[in-house]
CSV table of C-alpha atoms in Angstrom, one decimal:
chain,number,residue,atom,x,y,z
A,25,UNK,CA,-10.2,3.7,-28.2
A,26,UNK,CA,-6.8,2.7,-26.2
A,27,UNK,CA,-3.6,4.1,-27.5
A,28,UNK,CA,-1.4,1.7,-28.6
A,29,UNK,CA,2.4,2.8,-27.5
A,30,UNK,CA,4.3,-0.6,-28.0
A,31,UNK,CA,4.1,-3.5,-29.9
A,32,UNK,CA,6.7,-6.7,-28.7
A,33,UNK,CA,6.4,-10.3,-28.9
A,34,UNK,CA,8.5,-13.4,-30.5
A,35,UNK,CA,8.8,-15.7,-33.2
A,36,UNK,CA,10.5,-19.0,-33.6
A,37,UNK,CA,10.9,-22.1,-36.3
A,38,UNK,CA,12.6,-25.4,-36.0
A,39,UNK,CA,12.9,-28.3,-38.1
A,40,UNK,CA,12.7,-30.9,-34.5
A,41,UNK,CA,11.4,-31.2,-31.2
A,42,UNK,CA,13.0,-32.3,-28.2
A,43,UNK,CA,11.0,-34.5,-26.1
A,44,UNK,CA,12.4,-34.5,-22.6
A,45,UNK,CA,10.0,-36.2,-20.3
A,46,UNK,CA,9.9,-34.9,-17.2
A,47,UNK,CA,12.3,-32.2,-17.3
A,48,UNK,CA,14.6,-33.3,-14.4
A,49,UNK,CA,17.7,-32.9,-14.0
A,50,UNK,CA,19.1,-35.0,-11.2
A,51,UNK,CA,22.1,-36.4,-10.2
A,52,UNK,CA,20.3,-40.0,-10.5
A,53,UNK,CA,17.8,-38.9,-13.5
A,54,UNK,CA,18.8,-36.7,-16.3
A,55,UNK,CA,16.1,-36.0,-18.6
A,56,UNK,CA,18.7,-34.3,-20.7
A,57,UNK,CA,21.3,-37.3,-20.6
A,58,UNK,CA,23.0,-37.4,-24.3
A,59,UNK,CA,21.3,-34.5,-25.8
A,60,UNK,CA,22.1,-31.3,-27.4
A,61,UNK,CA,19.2,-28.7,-25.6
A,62,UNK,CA,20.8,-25.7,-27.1
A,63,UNK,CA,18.8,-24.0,-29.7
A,64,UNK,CA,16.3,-27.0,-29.6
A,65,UNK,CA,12.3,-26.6,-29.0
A,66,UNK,CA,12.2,-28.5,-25.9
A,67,UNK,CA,8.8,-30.5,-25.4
A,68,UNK,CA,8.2,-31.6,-21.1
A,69,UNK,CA,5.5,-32.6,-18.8
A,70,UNK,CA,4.3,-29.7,-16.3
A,71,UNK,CA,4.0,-31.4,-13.5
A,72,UNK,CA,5.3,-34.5,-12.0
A,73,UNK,CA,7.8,-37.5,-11.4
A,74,UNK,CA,8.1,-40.9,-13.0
A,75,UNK,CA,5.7,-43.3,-11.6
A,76,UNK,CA,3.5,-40.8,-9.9
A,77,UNK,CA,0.3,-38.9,-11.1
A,78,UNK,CA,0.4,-35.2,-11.9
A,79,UNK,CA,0.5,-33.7,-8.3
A,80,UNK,CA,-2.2,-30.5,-7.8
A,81,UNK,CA,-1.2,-26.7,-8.3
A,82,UNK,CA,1.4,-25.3,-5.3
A,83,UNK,CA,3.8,-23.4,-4.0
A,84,UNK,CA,5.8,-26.3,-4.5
A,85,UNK,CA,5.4,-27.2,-8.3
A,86,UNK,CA,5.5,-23.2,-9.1
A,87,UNK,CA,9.3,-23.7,-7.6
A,88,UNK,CA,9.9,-27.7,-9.5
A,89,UNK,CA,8.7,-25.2,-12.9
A,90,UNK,CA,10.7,-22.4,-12.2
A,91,UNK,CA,13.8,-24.7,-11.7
A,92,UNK,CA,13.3,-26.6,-14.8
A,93,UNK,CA,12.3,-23.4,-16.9
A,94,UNK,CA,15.7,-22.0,-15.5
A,95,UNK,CA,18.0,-24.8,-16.6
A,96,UNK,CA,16.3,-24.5,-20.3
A,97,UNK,CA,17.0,-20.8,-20.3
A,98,UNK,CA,21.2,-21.9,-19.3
A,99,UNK,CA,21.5,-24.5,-21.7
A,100,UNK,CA,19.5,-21.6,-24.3
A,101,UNK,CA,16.7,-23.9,-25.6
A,102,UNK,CA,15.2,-22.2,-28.6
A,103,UNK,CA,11.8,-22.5,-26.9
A,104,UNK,CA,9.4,-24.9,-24.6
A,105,UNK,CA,6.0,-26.9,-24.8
A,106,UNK,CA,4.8,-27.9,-21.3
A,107,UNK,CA,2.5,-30.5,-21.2
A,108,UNK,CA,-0.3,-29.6,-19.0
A,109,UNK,CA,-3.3,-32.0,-18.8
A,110,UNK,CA,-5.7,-29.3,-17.8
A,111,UNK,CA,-5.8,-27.5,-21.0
A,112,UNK,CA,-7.6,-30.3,-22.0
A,113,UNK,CA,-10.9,-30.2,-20.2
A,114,UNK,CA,-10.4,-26.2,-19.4
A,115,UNK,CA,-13.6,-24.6,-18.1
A,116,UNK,CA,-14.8,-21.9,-19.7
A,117,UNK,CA,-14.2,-19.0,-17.0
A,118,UNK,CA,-10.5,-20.1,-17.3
A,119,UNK,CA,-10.3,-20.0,-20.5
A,120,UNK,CA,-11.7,-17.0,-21.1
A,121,UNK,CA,-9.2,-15.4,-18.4
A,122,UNK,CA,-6.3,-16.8,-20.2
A,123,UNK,CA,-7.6,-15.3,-23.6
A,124,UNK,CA,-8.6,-11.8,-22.2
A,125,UNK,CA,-6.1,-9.0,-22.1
A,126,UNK,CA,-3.7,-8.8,-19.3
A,127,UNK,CA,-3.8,-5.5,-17.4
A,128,UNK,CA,-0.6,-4.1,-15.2
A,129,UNK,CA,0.1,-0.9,-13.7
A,130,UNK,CA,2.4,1.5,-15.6
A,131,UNK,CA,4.9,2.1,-13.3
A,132,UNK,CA,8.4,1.8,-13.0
A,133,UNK,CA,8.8,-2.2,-11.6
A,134,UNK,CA,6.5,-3.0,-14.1
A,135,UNK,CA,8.4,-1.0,-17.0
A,136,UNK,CA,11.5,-2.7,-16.0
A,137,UNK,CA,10.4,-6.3,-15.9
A,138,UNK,CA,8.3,-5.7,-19.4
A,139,UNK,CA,12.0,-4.7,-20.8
A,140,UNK,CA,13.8,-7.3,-19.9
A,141,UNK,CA,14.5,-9.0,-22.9
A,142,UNK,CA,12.8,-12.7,-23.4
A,143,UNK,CA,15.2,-15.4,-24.3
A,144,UNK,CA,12.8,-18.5,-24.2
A,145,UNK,CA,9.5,-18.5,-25.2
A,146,UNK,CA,7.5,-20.8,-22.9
A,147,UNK,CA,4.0,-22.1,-24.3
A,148,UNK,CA,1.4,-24.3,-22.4
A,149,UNK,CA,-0.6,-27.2,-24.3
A,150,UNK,CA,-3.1,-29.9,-24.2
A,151,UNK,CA,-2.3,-33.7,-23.9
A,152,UNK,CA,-4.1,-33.4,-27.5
A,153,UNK,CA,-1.8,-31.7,-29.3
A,154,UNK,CA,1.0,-33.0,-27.6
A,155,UNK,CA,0.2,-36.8,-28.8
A,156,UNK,CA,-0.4,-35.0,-32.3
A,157,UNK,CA,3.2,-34.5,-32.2
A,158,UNK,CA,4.8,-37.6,-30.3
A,159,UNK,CA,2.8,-39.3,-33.5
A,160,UNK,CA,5.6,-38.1,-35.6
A,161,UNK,CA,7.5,-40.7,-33.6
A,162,UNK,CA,4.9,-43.4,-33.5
A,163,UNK,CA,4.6,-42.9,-29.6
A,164,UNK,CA,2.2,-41.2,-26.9
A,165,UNK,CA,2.0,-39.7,-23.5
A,166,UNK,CA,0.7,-42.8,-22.3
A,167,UNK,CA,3.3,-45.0,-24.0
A,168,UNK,CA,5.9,-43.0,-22.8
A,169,UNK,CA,4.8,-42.6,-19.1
A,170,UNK,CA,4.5,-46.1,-18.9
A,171,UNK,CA,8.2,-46.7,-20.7
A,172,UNK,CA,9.6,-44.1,-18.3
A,173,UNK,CA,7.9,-45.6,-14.9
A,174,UNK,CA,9.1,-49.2,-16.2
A,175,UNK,CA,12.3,-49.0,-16.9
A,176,UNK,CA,13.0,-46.0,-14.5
A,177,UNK,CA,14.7,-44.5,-16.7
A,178,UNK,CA,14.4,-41.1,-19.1
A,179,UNK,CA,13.7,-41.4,-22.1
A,180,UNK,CA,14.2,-38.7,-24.3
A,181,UNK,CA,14.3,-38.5,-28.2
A,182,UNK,CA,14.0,-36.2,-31.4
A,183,UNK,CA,10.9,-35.6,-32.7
A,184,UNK,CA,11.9,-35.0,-36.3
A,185,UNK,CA,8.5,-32.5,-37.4
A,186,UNK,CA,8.4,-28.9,-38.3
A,187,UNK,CA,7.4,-25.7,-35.6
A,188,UNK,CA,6.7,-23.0,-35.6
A,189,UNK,CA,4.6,-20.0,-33.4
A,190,UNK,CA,5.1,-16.8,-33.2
A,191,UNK,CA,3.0,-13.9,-31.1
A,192,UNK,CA,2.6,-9.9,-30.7
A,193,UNK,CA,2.7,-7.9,-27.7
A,194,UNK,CA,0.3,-4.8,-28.3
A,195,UNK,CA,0.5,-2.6,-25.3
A,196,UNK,CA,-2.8,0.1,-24.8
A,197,UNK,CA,-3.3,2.8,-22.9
A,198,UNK,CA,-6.5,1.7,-20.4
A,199,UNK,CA,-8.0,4.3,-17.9
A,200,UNK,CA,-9.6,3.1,-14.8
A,201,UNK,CA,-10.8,4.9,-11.6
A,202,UNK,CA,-10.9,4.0,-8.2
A,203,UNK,CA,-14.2,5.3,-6.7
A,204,UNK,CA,-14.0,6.6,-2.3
A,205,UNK,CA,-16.3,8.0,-0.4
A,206,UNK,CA,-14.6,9.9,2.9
A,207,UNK,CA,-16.3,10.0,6.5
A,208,UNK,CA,-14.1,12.3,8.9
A,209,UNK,CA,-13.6,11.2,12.4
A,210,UNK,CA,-15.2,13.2,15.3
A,211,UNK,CA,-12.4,12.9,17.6
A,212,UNK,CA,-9.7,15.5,17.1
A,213,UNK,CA,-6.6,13.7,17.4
A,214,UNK,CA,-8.3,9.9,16.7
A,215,UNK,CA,-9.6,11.3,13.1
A,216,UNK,CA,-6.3,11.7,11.5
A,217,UNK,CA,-6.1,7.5,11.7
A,218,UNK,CA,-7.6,5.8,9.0
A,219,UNK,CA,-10.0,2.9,8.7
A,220,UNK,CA,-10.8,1.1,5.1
A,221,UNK,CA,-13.3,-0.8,3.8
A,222,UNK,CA,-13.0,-2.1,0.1
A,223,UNK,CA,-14.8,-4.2,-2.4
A,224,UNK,CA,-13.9,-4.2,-6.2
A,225,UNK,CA,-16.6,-3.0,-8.7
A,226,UNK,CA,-15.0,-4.6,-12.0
A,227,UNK,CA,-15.7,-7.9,-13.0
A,228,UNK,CA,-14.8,-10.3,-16.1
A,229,UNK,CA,-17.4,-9.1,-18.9
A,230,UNK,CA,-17.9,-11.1,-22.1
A,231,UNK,CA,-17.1,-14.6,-22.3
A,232,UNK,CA,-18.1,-15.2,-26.3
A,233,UNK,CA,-17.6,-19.0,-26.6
A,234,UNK,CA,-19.8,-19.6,-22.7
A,235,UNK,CA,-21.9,-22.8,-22.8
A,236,UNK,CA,-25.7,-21.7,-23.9
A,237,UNK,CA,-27.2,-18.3,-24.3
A,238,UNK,CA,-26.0,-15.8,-22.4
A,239,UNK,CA,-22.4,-14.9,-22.6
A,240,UNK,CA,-22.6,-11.4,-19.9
A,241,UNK,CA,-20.8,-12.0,-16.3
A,242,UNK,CA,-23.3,-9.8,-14.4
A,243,UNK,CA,-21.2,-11.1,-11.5
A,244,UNK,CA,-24.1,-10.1,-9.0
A,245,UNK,CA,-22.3,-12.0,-6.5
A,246,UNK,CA,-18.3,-11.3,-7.4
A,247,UNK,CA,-18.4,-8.4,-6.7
A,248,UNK,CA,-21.5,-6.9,-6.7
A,249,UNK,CA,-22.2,-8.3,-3.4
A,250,UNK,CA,-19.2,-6.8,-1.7
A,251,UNK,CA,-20.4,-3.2,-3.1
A,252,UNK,CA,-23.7,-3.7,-2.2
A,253,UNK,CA,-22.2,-4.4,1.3
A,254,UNK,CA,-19.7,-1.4,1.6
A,255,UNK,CA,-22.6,1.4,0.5
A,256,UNK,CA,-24.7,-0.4,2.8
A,257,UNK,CA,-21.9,0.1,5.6
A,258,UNK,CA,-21.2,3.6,4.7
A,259,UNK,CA,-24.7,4.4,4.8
A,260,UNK,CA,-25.2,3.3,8.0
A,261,UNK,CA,-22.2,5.4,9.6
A,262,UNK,CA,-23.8,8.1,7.7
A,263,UNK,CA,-26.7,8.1,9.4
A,264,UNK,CA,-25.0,7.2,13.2
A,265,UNK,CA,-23.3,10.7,12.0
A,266,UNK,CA,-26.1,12.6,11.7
A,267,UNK,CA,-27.6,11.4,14.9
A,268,UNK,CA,-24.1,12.6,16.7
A,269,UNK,CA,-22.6,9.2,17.0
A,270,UNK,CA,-20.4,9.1,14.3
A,271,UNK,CA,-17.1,7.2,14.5
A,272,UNK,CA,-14.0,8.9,16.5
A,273,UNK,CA,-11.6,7.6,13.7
A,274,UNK,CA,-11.9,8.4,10.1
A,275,UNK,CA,-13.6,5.9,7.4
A,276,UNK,CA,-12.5,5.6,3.2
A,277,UNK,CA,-15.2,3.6,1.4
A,278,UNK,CA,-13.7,2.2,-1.5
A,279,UNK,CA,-14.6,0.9,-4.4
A,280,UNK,CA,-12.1,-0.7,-6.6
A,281,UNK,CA,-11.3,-1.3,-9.6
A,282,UNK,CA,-9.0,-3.9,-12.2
A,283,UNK,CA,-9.1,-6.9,-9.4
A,284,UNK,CA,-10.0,-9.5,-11.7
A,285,UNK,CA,-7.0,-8.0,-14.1
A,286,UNK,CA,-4.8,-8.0,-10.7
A,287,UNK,CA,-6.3,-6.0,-8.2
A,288,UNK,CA,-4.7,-3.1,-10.0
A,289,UNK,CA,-7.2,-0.8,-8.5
A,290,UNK,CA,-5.9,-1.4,-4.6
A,291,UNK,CA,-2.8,-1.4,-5.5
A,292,UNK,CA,-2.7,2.0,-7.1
A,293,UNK,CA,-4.0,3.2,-3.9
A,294,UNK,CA,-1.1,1.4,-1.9
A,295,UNK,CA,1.1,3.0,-3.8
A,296,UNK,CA,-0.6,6.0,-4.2
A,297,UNK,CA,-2.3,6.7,-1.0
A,298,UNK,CA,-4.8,9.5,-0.3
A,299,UNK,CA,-4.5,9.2,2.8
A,300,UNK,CA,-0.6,8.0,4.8
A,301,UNK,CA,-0.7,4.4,5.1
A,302,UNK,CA,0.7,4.7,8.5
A,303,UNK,CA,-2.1,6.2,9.5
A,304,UNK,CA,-4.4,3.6,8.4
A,305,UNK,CA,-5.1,0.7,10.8
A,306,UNK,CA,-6.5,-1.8,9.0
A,307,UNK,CA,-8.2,-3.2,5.8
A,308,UNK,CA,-11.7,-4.4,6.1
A,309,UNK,CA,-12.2,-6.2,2.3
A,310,UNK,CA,-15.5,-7.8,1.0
A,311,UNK,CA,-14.9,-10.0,-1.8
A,312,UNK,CA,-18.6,-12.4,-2.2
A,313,UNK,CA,-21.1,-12.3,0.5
A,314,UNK,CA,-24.1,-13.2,-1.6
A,315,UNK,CA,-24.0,-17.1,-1.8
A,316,UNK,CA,-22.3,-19.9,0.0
A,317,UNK,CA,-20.4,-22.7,-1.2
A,318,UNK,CA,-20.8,-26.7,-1.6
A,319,UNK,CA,-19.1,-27.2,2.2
A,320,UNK,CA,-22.1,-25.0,3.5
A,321,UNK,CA,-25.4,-26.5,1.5
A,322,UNK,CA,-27.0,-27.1,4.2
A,323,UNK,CA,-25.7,-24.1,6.6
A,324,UNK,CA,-25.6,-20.8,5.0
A,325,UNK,CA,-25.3,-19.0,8.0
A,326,UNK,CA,-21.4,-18.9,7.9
A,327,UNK,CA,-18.6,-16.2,6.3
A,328,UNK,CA,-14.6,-17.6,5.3
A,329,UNK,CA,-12.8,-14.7,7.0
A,330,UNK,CA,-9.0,-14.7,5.6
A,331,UNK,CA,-6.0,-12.5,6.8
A,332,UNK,CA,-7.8,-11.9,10.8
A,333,UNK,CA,-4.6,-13.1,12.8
A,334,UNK,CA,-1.8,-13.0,10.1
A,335,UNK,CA,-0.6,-9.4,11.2
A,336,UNK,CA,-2.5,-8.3,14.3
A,337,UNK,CA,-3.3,-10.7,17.0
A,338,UNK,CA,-5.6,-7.5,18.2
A,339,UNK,CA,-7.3,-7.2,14.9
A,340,UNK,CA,-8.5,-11.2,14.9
A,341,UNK,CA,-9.9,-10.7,18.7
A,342,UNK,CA,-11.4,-7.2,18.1
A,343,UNK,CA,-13.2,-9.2,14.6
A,344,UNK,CA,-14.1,-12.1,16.3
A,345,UNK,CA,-15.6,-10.3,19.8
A,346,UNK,CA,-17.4,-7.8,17.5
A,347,UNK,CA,-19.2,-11.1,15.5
A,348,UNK,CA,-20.1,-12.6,19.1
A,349,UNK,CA,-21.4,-9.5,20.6
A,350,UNK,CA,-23.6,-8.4,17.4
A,351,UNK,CA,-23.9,-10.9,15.0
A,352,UNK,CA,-23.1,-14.9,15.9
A,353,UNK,CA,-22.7,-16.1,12.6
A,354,UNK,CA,-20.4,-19.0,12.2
A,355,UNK,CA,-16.4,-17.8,11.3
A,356,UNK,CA,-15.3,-20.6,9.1
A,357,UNK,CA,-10.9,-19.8,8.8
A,358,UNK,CA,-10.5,-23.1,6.2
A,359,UNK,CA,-8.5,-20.7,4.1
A,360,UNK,CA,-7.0,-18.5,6.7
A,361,UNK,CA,-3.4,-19.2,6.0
A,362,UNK,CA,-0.3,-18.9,3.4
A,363,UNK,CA,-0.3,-22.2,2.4
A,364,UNK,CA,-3.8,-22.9,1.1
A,365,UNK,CA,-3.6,-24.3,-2.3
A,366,UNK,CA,-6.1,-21.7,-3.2
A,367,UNK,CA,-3.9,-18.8,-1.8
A,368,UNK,CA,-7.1,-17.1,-1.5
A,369,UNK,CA,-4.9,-14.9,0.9
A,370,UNK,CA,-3.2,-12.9,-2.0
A,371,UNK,CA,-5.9,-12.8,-4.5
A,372,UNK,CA,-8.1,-10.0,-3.3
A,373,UNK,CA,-7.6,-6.2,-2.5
A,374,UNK,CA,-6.8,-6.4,0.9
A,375,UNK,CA,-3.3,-8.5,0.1
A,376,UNK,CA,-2.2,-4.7,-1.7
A,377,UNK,CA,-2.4,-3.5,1.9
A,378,UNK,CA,-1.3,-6.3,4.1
A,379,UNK,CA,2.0,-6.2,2.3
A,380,UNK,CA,2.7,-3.0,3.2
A,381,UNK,CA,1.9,-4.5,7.3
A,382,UNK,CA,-1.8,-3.2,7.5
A,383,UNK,CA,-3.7,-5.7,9.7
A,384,UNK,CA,-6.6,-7.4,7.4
A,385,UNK,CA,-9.4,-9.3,7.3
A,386,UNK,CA,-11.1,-10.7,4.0
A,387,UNK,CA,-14.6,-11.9,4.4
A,388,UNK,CA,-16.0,-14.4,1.4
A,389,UNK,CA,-18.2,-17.3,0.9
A,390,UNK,CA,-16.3,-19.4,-1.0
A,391,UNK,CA,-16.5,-20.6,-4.5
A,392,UNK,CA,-19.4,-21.6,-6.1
A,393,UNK,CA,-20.4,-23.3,-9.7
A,394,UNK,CA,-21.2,-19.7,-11.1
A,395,UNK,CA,-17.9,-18.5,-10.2
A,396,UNK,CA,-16.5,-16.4,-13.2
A,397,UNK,CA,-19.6,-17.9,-15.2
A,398,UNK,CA,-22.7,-16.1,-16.9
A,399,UNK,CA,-24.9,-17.7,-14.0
A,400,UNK,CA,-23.8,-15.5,-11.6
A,401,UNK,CA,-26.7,-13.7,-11.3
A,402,UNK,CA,-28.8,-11.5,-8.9
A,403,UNK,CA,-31.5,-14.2,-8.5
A,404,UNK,CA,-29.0,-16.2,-7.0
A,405,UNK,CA,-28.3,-13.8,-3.7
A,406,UNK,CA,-29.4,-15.0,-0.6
A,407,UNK,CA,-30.1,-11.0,0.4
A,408,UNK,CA,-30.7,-12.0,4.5
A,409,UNK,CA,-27.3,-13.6,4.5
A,410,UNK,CA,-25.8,-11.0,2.6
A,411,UNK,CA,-27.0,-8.4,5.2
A,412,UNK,CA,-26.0,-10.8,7.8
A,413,UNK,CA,-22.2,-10.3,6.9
A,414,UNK,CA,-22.5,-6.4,6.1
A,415,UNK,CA,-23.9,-6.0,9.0
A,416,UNK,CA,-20.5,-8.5,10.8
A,417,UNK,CA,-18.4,-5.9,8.6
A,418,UNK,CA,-20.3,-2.7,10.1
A,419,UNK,CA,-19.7,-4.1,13.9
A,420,UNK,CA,-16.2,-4.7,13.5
A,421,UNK,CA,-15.8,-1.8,11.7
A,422,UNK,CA,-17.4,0.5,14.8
A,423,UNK,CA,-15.3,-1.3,17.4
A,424,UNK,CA,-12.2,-0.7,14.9
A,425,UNK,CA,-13.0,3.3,14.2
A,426,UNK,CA,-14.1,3.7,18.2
A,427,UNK,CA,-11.7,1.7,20.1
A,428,UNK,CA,-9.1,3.2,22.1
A,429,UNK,CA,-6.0,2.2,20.2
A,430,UNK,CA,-5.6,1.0,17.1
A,431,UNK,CA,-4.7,-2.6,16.2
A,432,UNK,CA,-1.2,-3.2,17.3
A,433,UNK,CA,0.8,-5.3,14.4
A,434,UNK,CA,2.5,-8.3,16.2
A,435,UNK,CA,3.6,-10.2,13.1
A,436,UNK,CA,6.1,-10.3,10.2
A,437,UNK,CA,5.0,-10.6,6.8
A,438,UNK,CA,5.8,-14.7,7.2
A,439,UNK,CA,3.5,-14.7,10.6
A,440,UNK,CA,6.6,-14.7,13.0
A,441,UNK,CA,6.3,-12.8,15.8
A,442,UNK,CA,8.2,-9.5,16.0
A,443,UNK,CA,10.8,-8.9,18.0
């Protein structure tokens, strides 16, 4: 069983409840104008401006939060309810994400942000509950959206109904392993360079309250796909190896693990390298290559490759030369930048290394309606595709590990050029 070593959490109770609207706090709109926020439990929308719809998830409303959740933690509100819509019709791979434990390395930034006292509990909750307690006032979200937009102007008040919540940070010791497989590189001075290839192994296990019968995420397709493609990969350098043809630089197959808890697994290893990460040239990452997506029903014969050109204009040539020389398969970049909604950029291994500047490339198939779901299963693979993008992986891989230089990195972290 996992050691428990620390136990935090919070607890508060009120009497009232702030309703604040939007949260704003403008020099034309106050959300705040007339009332007393410290030591209050403060009650706002999420998302959004009076007279406008709840925009989508971004960069930009993360930052609109953080300011308003920064203004409530200087004028020491007791605690917050955000209003977020989706809580109401969460699906059930979200919700069991949000209930599963969270999982983060035990090192010293981490340590250090865990013990920096809380001051404002923050808790997220339906448009149900939230009319549950405007009814203390006779009101609703509706009413009061359409109050707000018509009159354009705030209107807070106090909710006078009792509070309460309180919660318990357990802290466990969890052991995980990272699983490599090491191919040395013929060449005598080329072999000290390094060329990786990842794919997680974890996935999100049990979901108890899943739609139906079966409650396992097999996950046949996140990741088990992308393993299935690196030991296919490995196996076939293996063999050019035997036959005298091996690769002049040196390969790490890896398999990692804790990505759905945070790709934990690759980051370990960027922090703990085996291997100098100035000596390794790039990241080749497989997250899903089993399936395709709704945008490709009727074309699987396509990958999403992320992260080709945001460090190493050499890397995105050498990639897309090595798919038109050996494999022709149809490069879809839809997602290939910083400011997809999706950030699909930072949410698998290969973001643990390009943040340390090692040239990338992410190859997926998009999301499909099994994503995080029970009906991800192995039926479901289309295997020819699946060996179709290996097989792109394996070719850019050899022109990688062979090539007479290594990718040069022509781009900051932001996608400048450097100087």
């Amino acid at each position: 069983m996992p050691k428990t070593v620390s136990t935090k959490g919070f607890a508060f109770n009120a009497n009232s409840i702030l309703f604040a609207g939007y949260g704003l706090t403008k020099d034309d709109y106050n959300d705040y104008a007339g009332q007393t926020v410290a030591g209050k439990v403060v009650m706002i929308f999420k998302s959004g401006e009076p007279g406008s719809p709840a925009p989508t998830a971004s960069i930009r409303n993360s930052s609109a939060l953080n300011a308003k959740l920064k203004y409530l933690t200087a004028q020491k509100a007791q605690a917050v309810l955000l209003i977020d819509p989706i809580v109401d019709n969460m699906p059930d791979n979200l919700k069991g994400y949000l209930q599963s434990e969270e999982m983060a390395l035990k090192n010293k930034e981490t340590m250090d942000r865990q013990d920096v006292p809380q001051t404002m509990p923050v808790i997220t909750i339906g448009t149900s509950l939230a009319n549950k307690i405007l009814a203390g006032a006779s009101t609703n979200i509706d009413a009061l959206k359409k109050k707000i937009t018509d009159s354009g102007k705030p209107s807070p008040q106090e909710i006078k109904i009792s509070v309460c919540a309180s919660a318990s940070k357990v802290e466990k010791k969890v052991k995980s392993e990272n699983v490599l497989g090491f191919l040395p590189g013929s060449d005598p001075k080329l072999k000290r360079e390094v060329l990786i290839i990842t794919a997680h192994y974890d996935h999100i296990g049990i979901t108890p309250d899943a739609k139906g019968d079966d409650k396992i995420n097999n996950g046949a397709d996140d990741d088990g796909s992308g393993t299935t493609g690196v030991l296919l990969i490995a196996e076939a350098f293996a063999k050019a190896k035997k036959a005298g043809k091996g690769p002049k630089r040196s390969i790490l197959f890896m398999t990692v693990t804790g990505e759905e808890k945070g790709l934990l697994g690759s980051e370990w290893y960027s922090e703990n390298p085996v291997f100098p990460l100035e000596n390794t040239i790039t990241n080749l990452n497989i997250d899903m290559i089993g399936r395709g997506d709704k945008a490709h029903e009727s074309d699987n014969n396509f990958v999403y490759i992320i992260g080709s050109d945001m460090l190493s204009s050499d890397l995105d040539r050498i990639g897309k030369k090595a798919n038109k020389t050996y494999v022709n398969i149809n490069l879809d970049e839809k997602y290939n930048n910083r400011t997809d909604p999706n950030q699909f950029y930072y949410r698998s291994d290969h973001y643990n290394f390009a943040k340390h500047g090692i040239p990338v490339i992410f190859y997926f198939n998009g999301v499909h309606d099994d994503y995080h779901m029970p009906g991800d299963e192995v039926s479901k693979i289309d295997f020819p595709m699946l060996a179709k993008r290996a097989k792109l992986v394996y070719f850019t891989a050899w022109e990688l590990a062979n090539g007479l230089k290594r990718p040069v990195v022509n781009k900051n972290d932001d996608g400048t050029p450097k100087m």
